Tab-separated table of N, CA, C and O in Angstrom:
chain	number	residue	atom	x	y	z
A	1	UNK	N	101.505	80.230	103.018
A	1	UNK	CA	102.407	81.061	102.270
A	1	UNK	C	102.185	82.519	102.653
A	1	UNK	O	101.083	83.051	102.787
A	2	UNK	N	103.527	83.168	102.833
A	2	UNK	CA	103.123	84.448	103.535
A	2	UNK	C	102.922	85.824	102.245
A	2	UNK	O	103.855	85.436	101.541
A	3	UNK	N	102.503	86.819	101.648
A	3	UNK	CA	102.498	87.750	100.771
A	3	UNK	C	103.529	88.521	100.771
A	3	UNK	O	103.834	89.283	101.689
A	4	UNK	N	104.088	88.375	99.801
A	4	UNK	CA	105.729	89.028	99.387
A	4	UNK	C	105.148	90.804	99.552
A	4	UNK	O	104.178	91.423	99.117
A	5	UNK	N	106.103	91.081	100.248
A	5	UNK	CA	105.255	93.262	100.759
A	5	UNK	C	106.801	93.459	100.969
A	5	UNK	O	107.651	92.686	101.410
A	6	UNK	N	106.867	94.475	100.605
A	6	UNK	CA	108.273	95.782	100.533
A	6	UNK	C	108.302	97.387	100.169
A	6	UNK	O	107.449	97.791	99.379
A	7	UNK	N	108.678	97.754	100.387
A	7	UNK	CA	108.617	99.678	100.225
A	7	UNK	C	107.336	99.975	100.096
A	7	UNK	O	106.287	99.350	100.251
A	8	UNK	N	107.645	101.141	99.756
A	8	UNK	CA	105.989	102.177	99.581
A	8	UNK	C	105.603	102.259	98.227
A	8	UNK	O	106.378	102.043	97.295
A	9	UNK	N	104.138	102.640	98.077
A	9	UNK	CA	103.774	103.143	96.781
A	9	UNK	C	103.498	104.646	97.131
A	9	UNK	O	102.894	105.041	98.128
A	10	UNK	N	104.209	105.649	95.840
A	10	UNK	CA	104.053	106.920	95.647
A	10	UNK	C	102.372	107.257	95.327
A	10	UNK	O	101.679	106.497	94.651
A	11	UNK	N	102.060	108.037	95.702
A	11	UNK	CA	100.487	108.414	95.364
A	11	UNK	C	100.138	108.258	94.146
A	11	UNK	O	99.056	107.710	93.935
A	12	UNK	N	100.959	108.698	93.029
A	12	UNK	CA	100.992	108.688	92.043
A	12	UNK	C	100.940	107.447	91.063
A	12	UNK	O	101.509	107.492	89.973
A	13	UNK	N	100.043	106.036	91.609
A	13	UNK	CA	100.356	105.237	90.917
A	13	UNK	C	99.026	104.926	90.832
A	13	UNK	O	98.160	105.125	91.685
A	14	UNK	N	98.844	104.090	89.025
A	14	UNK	CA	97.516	104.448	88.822
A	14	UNK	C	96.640	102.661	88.865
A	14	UNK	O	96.669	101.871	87.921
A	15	UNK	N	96.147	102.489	89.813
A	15	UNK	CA	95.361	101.340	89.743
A	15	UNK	C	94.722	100.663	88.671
A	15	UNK	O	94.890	99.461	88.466
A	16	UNK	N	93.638	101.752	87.640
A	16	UNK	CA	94.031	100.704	86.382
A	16	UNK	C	95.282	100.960	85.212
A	16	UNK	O	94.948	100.637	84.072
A	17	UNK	N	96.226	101.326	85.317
A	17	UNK	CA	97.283	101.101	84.699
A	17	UNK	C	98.069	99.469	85.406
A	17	UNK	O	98.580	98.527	84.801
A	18	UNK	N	97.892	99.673	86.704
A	18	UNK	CA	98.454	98.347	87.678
A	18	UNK	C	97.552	97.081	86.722
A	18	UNK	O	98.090	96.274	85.965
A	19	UNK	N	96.539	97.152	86.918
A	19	UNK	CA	95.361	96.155	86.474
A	19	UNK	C	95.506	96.018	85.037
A	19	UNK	O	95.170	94.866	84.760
A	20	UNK	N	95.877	96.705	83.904
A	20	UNK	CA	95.940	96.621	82.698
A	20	UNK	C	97.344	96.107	82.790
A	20	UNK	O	97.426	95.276	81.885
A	21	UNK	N	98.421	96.170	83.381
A	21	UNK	CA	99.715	95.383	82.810
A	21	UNK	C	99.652	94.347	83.462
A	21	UNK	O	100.254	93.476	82.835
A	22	UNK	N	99.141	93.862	84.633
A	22	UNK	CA	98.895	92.477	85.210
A	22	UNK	C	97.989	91.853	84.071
A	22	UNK	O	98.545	90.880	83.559
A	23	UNK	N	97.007	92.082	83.644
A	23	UNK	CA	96.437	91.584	82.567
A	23	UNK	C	97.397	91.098	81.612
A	23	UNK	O	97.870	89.964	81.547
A	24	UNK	N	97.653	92.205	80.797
A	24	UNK	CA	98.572	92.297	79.614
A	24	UNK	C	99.586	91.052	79.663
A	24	UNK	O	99.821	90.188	78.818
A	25	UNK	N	100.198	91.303	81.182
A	25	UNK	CA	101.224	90.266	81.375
A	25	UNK	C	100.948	88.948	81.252
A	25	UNK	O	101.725	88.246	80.604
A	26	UNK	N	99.801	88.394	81.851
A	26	UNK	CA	98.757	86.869	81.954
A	26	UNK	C	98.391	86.861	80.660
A	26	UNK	O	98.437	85.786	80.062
A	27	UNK	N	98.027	87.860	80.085
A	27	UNK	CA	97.081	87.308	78.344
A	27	UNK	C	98.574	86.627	77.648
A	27	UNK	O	98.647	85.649	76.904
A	28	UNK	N	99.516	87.349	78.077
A	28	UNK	CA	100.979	86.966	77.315
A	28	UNK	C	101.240	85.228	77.348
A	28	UNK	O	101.495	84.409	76.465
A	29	UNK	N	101.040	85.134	78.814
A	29	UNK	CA	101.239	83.891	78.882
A	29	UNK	C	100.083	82.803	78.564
A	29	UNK	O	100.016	81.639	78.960
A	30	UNK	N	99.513	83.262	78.032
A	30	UNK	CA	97.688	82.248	77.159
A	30	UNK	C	97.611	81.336	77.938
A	30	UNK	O	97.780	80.160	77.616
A	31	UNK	N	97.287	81.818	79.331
A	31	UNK	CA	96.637	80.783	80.746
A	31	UNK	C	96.019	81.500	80.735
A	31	UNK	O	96.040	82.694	80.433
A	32	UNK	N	94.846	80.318	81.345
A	32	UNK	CA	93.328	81.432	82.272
A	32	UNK	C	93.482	81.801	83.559
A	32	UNK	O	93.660	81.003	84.479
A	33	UNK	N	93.421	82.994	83.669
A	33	UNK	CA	93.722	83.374	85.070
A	33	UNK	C	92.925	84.030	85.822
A	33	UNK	O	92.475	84.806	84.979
A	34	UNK	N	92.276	84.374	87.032
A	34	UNK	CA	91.692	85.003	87.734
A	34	UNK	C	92.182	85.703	88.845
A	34	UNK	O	92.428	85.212	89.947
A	35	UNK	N	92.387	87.539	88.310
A	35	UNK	CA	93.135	87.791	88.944
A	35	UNK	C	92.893	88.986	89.224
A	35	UNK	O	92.486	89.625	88.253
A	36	UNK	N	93.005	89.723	90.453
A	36	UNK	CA	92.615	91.165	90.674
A	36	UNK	C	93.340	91.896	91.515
A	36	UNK	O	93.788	91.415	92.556
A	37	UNK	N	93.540	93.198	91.135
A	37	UNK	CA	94.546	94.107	91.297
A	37	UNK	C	93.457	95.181	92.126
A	37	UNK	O	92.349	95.531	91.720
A	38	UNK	N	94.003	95.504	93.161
A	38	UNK	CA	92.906	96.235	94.172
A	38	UNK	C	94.937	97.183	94.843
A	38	UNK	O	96.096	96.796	94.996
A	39	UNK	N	94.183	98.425	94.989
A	39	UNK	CA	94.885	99.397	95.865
A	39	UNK	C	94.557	99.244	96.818
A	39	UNK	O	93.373	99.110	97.127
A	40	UNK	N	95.704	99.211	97.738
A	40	UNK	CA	94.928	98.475	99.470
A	40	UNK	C	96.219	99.393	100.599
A	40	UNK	O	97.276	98.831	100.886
A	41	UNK	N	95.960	100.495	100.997
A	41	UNK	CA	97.001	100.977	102.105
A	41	UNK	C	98.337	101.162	101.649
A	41	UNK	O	99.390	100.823	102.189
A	42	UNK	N	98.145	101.716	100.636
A	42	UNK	CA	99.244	102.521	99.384
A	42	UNK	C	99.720	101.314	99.055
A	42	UNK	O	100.935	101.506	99.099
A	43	UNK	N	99.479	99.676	98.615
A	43	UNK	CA	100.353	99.106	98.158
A	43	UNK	C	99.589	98.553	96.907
A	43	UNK	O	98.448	98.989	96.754
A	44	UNK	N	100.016	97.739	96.082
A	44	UNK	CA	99.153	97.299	94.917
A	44	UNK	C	99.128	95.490	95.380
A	44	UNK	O	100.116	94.789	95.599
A	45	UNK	N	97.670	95.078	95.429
A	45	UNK	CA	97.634	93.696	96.059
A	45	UNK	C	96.470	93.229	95.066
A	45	UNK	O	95.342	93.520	94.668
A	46	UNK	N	97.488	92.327	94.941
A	46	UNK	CA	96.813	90.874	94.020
A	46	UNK	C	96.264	89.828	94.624
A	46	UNK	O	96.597	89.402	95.730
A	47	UNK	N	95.535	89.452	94.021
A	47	UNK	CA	94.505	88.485	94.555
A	47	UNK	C	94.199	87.548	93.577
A	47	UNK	O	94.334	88.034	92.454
A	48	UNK	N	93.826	86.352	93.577
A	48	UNK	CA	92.905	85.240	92.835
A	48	UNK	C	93.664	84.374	92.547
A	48	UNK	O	94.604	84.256	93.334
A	49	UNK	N	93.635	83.517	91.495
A	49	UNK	CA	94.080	82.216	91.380
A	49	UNK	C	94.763	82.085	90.172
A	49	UNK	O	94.156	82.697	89.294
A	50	UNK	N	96.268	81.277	89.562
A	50	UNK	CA	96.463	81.004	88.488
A	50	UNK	C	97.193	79.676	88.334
A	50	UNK	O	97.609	79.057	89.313
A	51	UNK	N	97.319	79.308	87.240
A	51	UNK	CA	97.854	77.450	87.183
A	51	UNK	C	99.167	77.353	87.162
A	51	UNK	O	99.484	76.174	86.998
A	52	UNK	N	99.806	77.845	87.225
A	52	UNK	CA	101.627	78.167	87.803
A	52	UNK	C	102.069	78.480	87.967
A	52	UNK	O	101.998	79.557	87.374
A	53	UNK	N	103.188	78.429	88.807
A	53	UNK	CA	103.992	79.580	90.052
A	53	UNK	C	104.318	80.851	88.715
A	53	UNK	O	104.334	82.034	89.054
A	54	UNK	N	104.587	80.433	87.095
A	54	UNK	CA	105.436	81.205	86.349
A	54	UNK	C	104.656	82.524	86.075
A	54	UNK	O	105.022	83.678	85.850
A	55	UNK	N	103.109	81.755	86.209
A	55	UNK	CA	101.836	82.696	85.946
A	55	UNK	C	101.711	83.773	87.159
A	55	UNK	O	101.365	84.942	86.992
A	56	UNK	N	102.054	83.177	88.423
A	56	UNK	CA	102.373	84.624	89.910
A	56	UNK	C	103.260	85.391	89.871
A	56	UNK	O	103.029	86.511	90.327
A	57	UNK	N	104.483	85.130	89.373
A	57	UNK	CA	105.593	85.666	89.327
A	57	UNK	C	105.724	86.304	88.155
A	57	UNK	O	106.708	87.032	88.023
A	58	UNK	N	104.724	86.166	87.003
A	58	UNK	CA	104.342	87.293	85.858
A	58	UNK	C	103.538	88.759	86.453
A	58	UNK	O	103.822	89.947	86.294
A	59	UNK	N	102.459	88.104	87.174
A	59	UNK	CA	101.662	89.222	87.492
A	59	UNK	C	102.597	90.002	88.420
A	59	UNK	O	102.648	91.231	88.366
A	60	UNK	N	103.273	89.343	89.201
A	60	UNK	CA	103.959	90.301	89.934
A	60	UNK	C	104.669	91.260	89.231
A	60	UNK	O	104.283	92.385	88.914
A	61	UNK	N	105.724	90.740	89.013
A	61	UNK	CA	106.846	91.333	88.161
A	61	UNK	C	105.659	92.543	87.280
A	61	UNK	O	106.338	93.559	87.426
A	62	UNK	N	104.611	92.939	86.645
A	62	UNK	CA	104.040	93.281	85.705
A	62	UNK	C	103.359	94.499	86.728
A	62	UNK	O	102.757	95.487	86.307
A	63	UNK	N	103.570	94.220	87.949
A	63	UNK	CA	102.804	94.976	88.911
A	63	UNK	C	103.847	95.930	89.370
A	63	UNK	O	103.775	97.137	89.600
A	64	UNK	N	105.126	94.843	89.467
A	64	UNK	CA	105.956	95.798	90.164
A	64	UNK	C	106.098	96.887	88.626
A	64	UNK	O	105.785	98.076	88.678
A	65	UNK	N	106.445	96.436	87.755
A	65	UNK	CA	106.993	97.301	86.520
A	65	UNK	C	106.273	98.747	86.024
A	65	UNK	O	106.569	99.560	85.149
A	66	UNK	N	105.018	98.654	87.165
A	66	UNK	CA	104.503	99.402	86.356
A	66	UNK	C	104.438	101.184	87.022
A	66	UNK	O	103.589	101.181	87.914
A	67	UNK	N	104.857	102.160	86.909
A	67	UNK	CA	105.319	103.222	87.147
A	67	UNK	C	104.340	103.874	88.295
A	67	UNK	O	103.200	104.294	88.101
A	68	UNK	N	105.005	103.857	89.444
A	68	UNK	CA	104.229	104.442	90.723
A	68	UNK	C	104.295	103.675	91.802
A	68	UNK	O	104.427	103.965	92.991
A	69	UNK	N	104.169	102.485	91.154
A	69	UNK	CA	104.390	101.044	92.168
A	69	UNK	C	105.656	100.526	92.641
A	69	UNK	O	106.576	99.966	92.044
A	70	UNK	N	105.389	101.031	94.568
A	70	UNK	CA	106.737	100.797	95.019
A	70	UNK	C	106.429	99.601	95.964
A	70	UNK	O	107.358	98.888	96.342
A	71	UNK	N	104.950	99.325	96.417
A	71	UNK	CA	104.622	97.708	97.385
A	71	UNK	C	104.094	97.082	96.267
A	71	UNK	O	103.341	97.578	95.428
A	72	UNK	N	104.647	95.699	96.325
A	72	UNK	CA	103.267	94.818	95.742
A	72	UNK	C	102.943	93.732	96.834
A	72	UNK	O	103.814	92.983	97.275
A	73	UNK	N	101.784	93.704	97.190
A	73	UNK	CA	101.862	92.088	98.158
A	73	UNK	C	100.850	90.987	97.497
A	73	UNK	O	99.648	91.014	97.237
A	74	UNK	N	101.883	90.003	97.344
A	74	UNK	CA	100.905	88.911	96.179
A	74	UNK	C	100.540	88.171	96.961
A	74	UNK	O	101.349	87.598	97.691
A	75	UNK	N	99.323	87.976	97.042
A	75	UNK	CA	98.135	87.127	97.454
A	75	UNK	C	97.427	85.788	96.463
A	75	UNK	O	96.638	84.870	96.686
A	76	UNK	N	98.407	86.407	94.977
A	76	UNK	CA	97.930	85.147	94.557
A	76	UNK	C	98.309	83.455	94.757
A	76	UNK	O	99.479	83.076	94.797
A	77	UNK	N	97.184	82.550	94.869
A	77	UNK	CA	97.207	81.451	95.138
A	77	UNK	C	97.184	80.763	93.688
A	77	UNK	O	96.312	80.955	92.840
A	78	UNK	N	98.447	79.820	93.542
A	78	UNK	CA	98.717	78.484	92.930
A	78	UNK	C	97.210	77.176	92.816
A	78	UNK	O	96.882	76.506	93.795
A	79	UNK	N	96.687	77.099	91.799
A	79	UNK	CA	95.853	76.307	91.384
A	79	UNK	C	96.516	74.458	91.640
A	79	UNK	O	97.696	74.330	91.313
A	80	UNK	N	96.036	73.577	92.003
A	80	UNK	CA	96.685	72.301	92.052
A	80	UNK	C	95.568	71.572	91.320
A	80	UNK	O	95.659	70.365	91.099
């Protein structure tokens, strides 16, 4: 699976604000998740593992939403 990557991130975007709404977003959905939000070459990249596609496509979405953040590349991997 290849990591979804698009536009830039403005300098101005704050890594743990990224990391607190990826959280926020996963606690929402009351799965256990393991998941980490790292600034990597101006983009915001996720990493670790969660138990359904609905649970990747939260953190994303929660990554993209969050003000500054113009890349996200998801790295997270689907649990089987």
């Amino acid at each position: 699976m290849t990591p979804t990557l698009s536009r830039k991130m403005r300098l101005d975007a704050d890594p743990d604000l990224v990391r607190s709404r990826v959280r926020q977003a996963l606690a929402a959905r009351r799965h256990p998740a393991e998941v980490s939000v790292r600034i990597e070459e101006g983009a915001a990249v996720l990493s670790g593992s969660v138990i359904c596609w609905e649970d990747q496509w939260a953190a994303e979405y929660a990554a993209w939403s969050t003000p500054g953040v113009e890349v996200v590349v998801n790295r997270i991997e689907v649990a089987r």
